[in-house]
Structures are given as structure tokens and as C-alpha cells.
Amino acid sequence: MERWEYVSLSFPKSFPNLHAMEKTPAISLLVAIVTDDVSDRALDIAHGEGISGVTMVPASGIGNPPIKTFFGLTFQSPMTILFWIADGERANRTARKLRDELNLDSPRQGLALTLPVDQIHGLRLQGPTDHQTGPGEH
């Protein structure tokens, strides 16, 4: 039987920004997986950073080790997965703000991550960087 342990993949705030050495992608997918009780706060944080238009997916998860309740039942915390598309700088800044304001570095609080987006079709981003929806599209 495998045993999983909580591992934090974040760095202390004083740690040098490793991403500063790399080019920030023009467009990023920001993903936040948070408990239902803070999902509204996550939406407010993203909106405050200028990101709107979110896709929300209800989810549940079992932490490791699982939380046991009465009679040995496993507790599954209701979660929400939030997806936003934004310019890379804004997505990275928002992910850091979600980490700080929602205490995501603590166990069982959730996570936020960004992924580069190579192509996007059917969406035109508004804001300081005007990205087209695809090659040659206007």
C-alpha cells in the first residue's frame, strides 16, 4: 500500500523568483482548486486583479492522510475548481495573491497554478495586451 504525504511545492516569499529567469508566456491558464467556503473570495481576488470570465467545476477530494470522522468514515471536503484565461503576468500575479490571501501554503487549503497556453480559439482577451484568437484572425 502506497503512502502519500503532503508536500508543499511553493517557495518562501524571500526565495528568488525562478520564473523571472524565464520568459513569461503571453497567455496563461490560471487554475485554482479551493474549498467551497473560499471560492467566492477566490473569484473576488481574480476580479480585483482584472480577470473575469471563469469556468467553475464542483469537485471533491480526499487528502492524504484522509481525515477520519465518527465510525471511521472518510471526510471529503467539497471543492471548486476555477479556470481563468489571462495574460501571463496577470495570471502569475493572481496566483501569488490567491496563495497569500487564501493561505494555500497550508495543508488542505487548496492550490493555484498557471500553465502556458500556446493557442486559444473562440476568445479574445481584453486588457493591456491584445491577443488574437488565432493566427491571422482579427
mmCIF file of C-alpha atoms in Angstrom:
data_model
loop_
_atom_site.group_PDB
_atom_site.id
_atom_site.type_symbol
_atom_site.label_atom_id
_atom_site.label_comp_id
_atom_site.label_asym_id
_atom_site.label_seq_id
_atom_site.Cartn_x
_atom_site.Cartn_y
_atom_site.Cartn_z
ATOM 1 C CA MET A 1 0.000 0.000 0.000
ATOM 2 C CA GLU A 2 1.411 3.352 -1.022
ATOM 3 C CA ARG A 3 1.604 6.125 1.497
ATOM 4 C CA TRP A 4 1.236 9.675 0.281
ATOM 5 C CA GLU A 5 2.365 12.669 2.256
ATOM 6 C CA TYR A 6 1.626 16.363 1.941
ATOM 7 C CA VAL A 7 4.411 18.135 0.086
ATOM 8 C CA SER A 8 4.458 21.864 -0.384
ATOM 9 C CA LEU A 9 5.824 22.904 -3.763
ATOM 10 C CA SER A 10 5.836 26.603 -3.039
ATOM 11 C CA PHE A 11 8.871 28.636 -2.148
ATOM 12 C CA PRO A 12 9.268 31.140 0.699
ATOM 13 C CA LYS A 13 8.452 34.691 -0.322
ATOM 14 C CA SER A 14 12.122 35.632 0.133
ATOM 15 C CA PHE A 15 13.245 32.920 -2.321
ATOM 16 C CA PRO A 16 14.410 34.316 -5.677
ATOM 17 C CA ASN A 17 11.721 34.274 -8.320
ATOM 18 C CA LEU A 18 12.735 31.361 -10.527
ATOM 19 C CA HIS A 19 10.274 32.413 -13.188
ATOM 20 C CA ALA A 20 11.999 35.773 -13.589
ATOM 21 C CA MET A 21 14.740 33.908 -15.444
ATOM 22 C CA GLU A 22 12.244 32.588 -17.982
ATOM 23 C CA LYS A 23 10.049 34.430 -20.433
ATOM 24 C CA THR A 24 6.505 34.776 -19.120
ATOM 25 C CA PRO A 25 4.009 33.252 -21.556
ATOM 26 C CA ALA A 26 1.770 35.724 -23.357
ATOM 27 C CA ILE A 27 -1.361 33.812 -22.328
ATOM 28 C CA SER A 28 -1.817 31.522 -19.329
ATOM 29 C CA LEU A 29 -4.438 29.254 -17.863
ATOM 30 C CA LEU A 30 -4.871 30.012 -14.172
ATOM 31 C CA VAL A 31 -6.292 27.084 -12.208
ATOM 32 C CA ALA A 32 -7.358 27.283 -8.575
ATOM 33 C CA ILE A 33 -8.645 24.302 -6.627
ATOM 34 C CA VAL A 34 -10.139 25.635 -3.417
ATOM 35 C CA THR A 35 -12.601 24.630 -0.745
ATOM 36 C CA ASP A 36 -16.159 25.796 -1.341
ATOM 37 C CA ASP A 37 -16.035 28.155 1.623
ATOM 38 C CA VAL A 38 -13.341 30.324 -0.042
ATOM 39 C CA SER A 39 -14.372 30.033 -3.698
ATOM 40 C CA ASP A 40 -16.195 33.395 -3.590
ATOM 41 C CA ARG A 41 -13.062 35.028 -2.165
ATOM 42 C CA ALA A 42 -11.010 33.477 -4.990
ATOM 43 C CA LEU A 43 -13.422 34.971 -7.522
ATOM 44 C CA ASP A 44 -13.153 38.386 -5.846
ATOM 45 C CA ILE A 45 -9.342 38.231 -5.851
ATOM 46 C CA ALA A 46 -9.217 37.386 -9.564
ATOM 47 C CA HIS A 47 -11.765 40.073 -10.378
ATOM 48 C CA GLY A 48 -9.740 42.585 -8.360
ATOM 49 C CA GLU A 49 -6.704 41.704 -10.495
ATOM 50 C CA GLY A 50 -8.705 42.331 -13.667
ATOM 51 C CA ILE A 51 -9.547 38.729 -14.566
ATOM 52 C CA SER A 52 -13.153 37.889 -15.323
ATOM 53 C CA GLY A 53 -14.922 35.086 -17.110
ATOM 54 C CA VAL A 54 -14.380 31.996 -15.003
ATOM 55 C CA THR A 55 -15.306 28.366 -15.500
ATOM 56 C CA MET A 56 -16.290 26.674 -12.238
ATOM 57 C CA VAL A 57 -16.402 22.919 -11.719
ATOM 58 C CA PRO A 58 -17.624 21.341 -8.469
ATOM 59 C CA ALA A 59 -15.234 18.705 -7.143
ATOM 60 C CA SER A 60 -14.415 16.678 -4.072
ATOM 61 C CA GLY A 61 -11.193 15.242 -2.822
ATOM 62 C CA ILE A 62 -9.682 13.156 -0.104
ATOM 63 C CA GLY A 63 -6.481 14.471 1.427
ATOM 64 C CA ASN A 64 -3.659 12.235 2.412
ATOM 65 C CA PRO A 65 -3.775 11.053 5.015
ATOM 66 C CA PRO A 66 -7.574 11.086 4.793
ATOM 67 C CA ILE A 67 -9.493 12.864 7.537
ATOM 68 C CA LYS A 68 -11.482 10.313 9.534
ATOM 69 C CA THR A 69 -14.747 11.176 11.260
ATOM 70 C CA PHE A 70 -17.055 9.175 13.523
ATOM 71 C CA PHE A 71 -17.190 5.449 12.865
ATOM 72 C CA GLY A 72 -14.083 5.621 10.642
ATOM 73 C CA LEU A 73 -15.851 7.391 7.776
ATOM 74 C CA THR A 74 -13.630 9.429 5.466
ATOM 75 C CA PHE A 75 -14.348 13.154 5.205
ATOM 76 C CA GLN A 76 -14.465 14.541 1.673
ATOM 77 C CA SER A 77 -14.182 18.283 1.550
ATOM 78 C CA PRO A 78 -16.359 19.932 -1.125
ATOM 79 C CA MET A 79 -14.103 21.799 -3.514
ATOM 80 C CA THR A 80 -14.417 24.045 -6.547
ATOM 81 C CA ILE A 81 -12.034 24.080 -9.498
ATOM 82 C CA LEU A 82 -11.786 27.513 -11.102
ATOM 83 C CA PHE A 83 -10.321 28.123 -14.570
ATOM 84 C CA TRP A 84 -9.394 31.539 -15.972
ATOM 85 C CA ILE A 85 -7.590 32.588 -19.155
ATOM 86 C CA ALA A 86 -5.459 35.710 -18.744
ATOM 87 C CA ASP A 87 -2.237 37.290 -19.887
ATOM 88 C CA GLY A 88 0.763 35.585 -18.289
ATOM 89 C CA GLU A 89 1.832 38.386 -15.946
ATOM 90 C CA ARG A 90 -1.686 38.908 -14.614
ATOM 91 C CA ALA A 91 -2.222 35.143 -14.142
ATOM 92 C CA ASN A 92 1.058 34.742 -12.229
ATOM 93 C CA ARG A 93 0.339 37.782 -10.059
ATOM 94 C CA THR A 94 -3.166 36.496 -9.302
ATOM 95 C CA ALA A 95 -1.874 33.006 -8.428
ATOM 96 C CA ARG A 96 0.526 34.551 -5.897
ATOM 97 C CA LYS A 97 -2.276 36.679 -4.455
ATOM 98 C CA LEU A 98 -4.539 33.614 -4.160
ATOM 99 C CA ARG A 99 -1.707 31.814 -2.350
ATOM 100 C CA ASP A 100 -1.196 34.668 0.091
ATOM 101 C CA GLU A 101 -4.804 35.650 0.784
ATOM 102 C CA LEU A 102 -6.281 32.134 0.903
ATOM 103 C CA ASN A 103 -3.342 30.638 2.819
ATOM 104 C CA LEU A 104 -2.773 27.998 0.136
ATOM 105 C CA ASP A 105 0.651 27.046 1.510
ATOM 106 C CA SER A 106 -1.103 25.369 4.445
ATOM 107 C CA PRO A 107 -2.176 21.711 4.161
ATOM 108 C CA ARG A 108 -5.666 21.033 2.803
ATOM 109 C CA GLN A 109 -6.342 24.624 1.766
ATOM 110 C CA GLY A 110 -6.163 24.152 -1.994
ATOM 111 C CA LEU A 111 -3.752 25.199 -4.695
ATOM 112 C CA ALA A 112 -3.269 27.643 -7.519
ATOM 113 C CA LEU A 113 -1.192 27.099 -10.635
ATOM 114 C CA THR A 114 -0.608 28.614 -14.045
ATOM 115 C CA LEU A 115 0.009 26.847 -17.318
ATOM 116 C CA PRO A 116 1.173 28.408 -20.598
ATOM 117 C CA VAL A 117 -1.377 28.459 -23.402
ATOM 118 C CA ASP A 118 0.051 28.040 -26.894
ATOM 119 C CA GLN A 119 -3.156 28.601 -28.825
ATOM 120 C CA ILE A 120 -6.606 29.805 -27.977
ATOM 121 C CA HIS A 121 -9.611 29.935 -30.277
ATOM 122 C CA GLY A 122 -13.005 31.457 -29.630
ATOM 123 C CA LEU A 123 -11.851 34.040 -27.095
ATOM 124 C CA ARG A 124 -10.387 37.495 -27.430
ATOM 125 C CA LEU A 125 -8.636 38.735 -24.295
ATOM 126 C CA GLN A 126 -9.232 42.324 -23.281
ATOM 127 C CA GLY A 127 -6.638 44.374 -21.487
ATOM 128 C CA PRO A 128 -3.153 45.781 -21.818
ATOM 129 C CA THR A 129 -2.079 43.030 -24.217
ATOM 130 C CA ASP A 130 -4.362 42.481 -27.175
ATOM 131 C CA HIS A 131 -4.030 38.812 -28.129
ATOM 132 C CA GLN A 132 -5.774 37.488 -31.188
ATOM 133 C CA THR A 133 -7.749 34.294 -31.020
ATOM 134 C CA GLY A 134 -5.621 32.555 -33.620
ATOM 135 C CA PRO A 135 -3.149 33.118 -36.441
ATOM 136 C CA GLY A 136 -4.457 35.606 -38.938
ATOM 137 C CA GLU A 137 -7.782 36.135 -37.139
ATOM 138 C CA HIS A 138 -8.931 39.697 -36.480
#
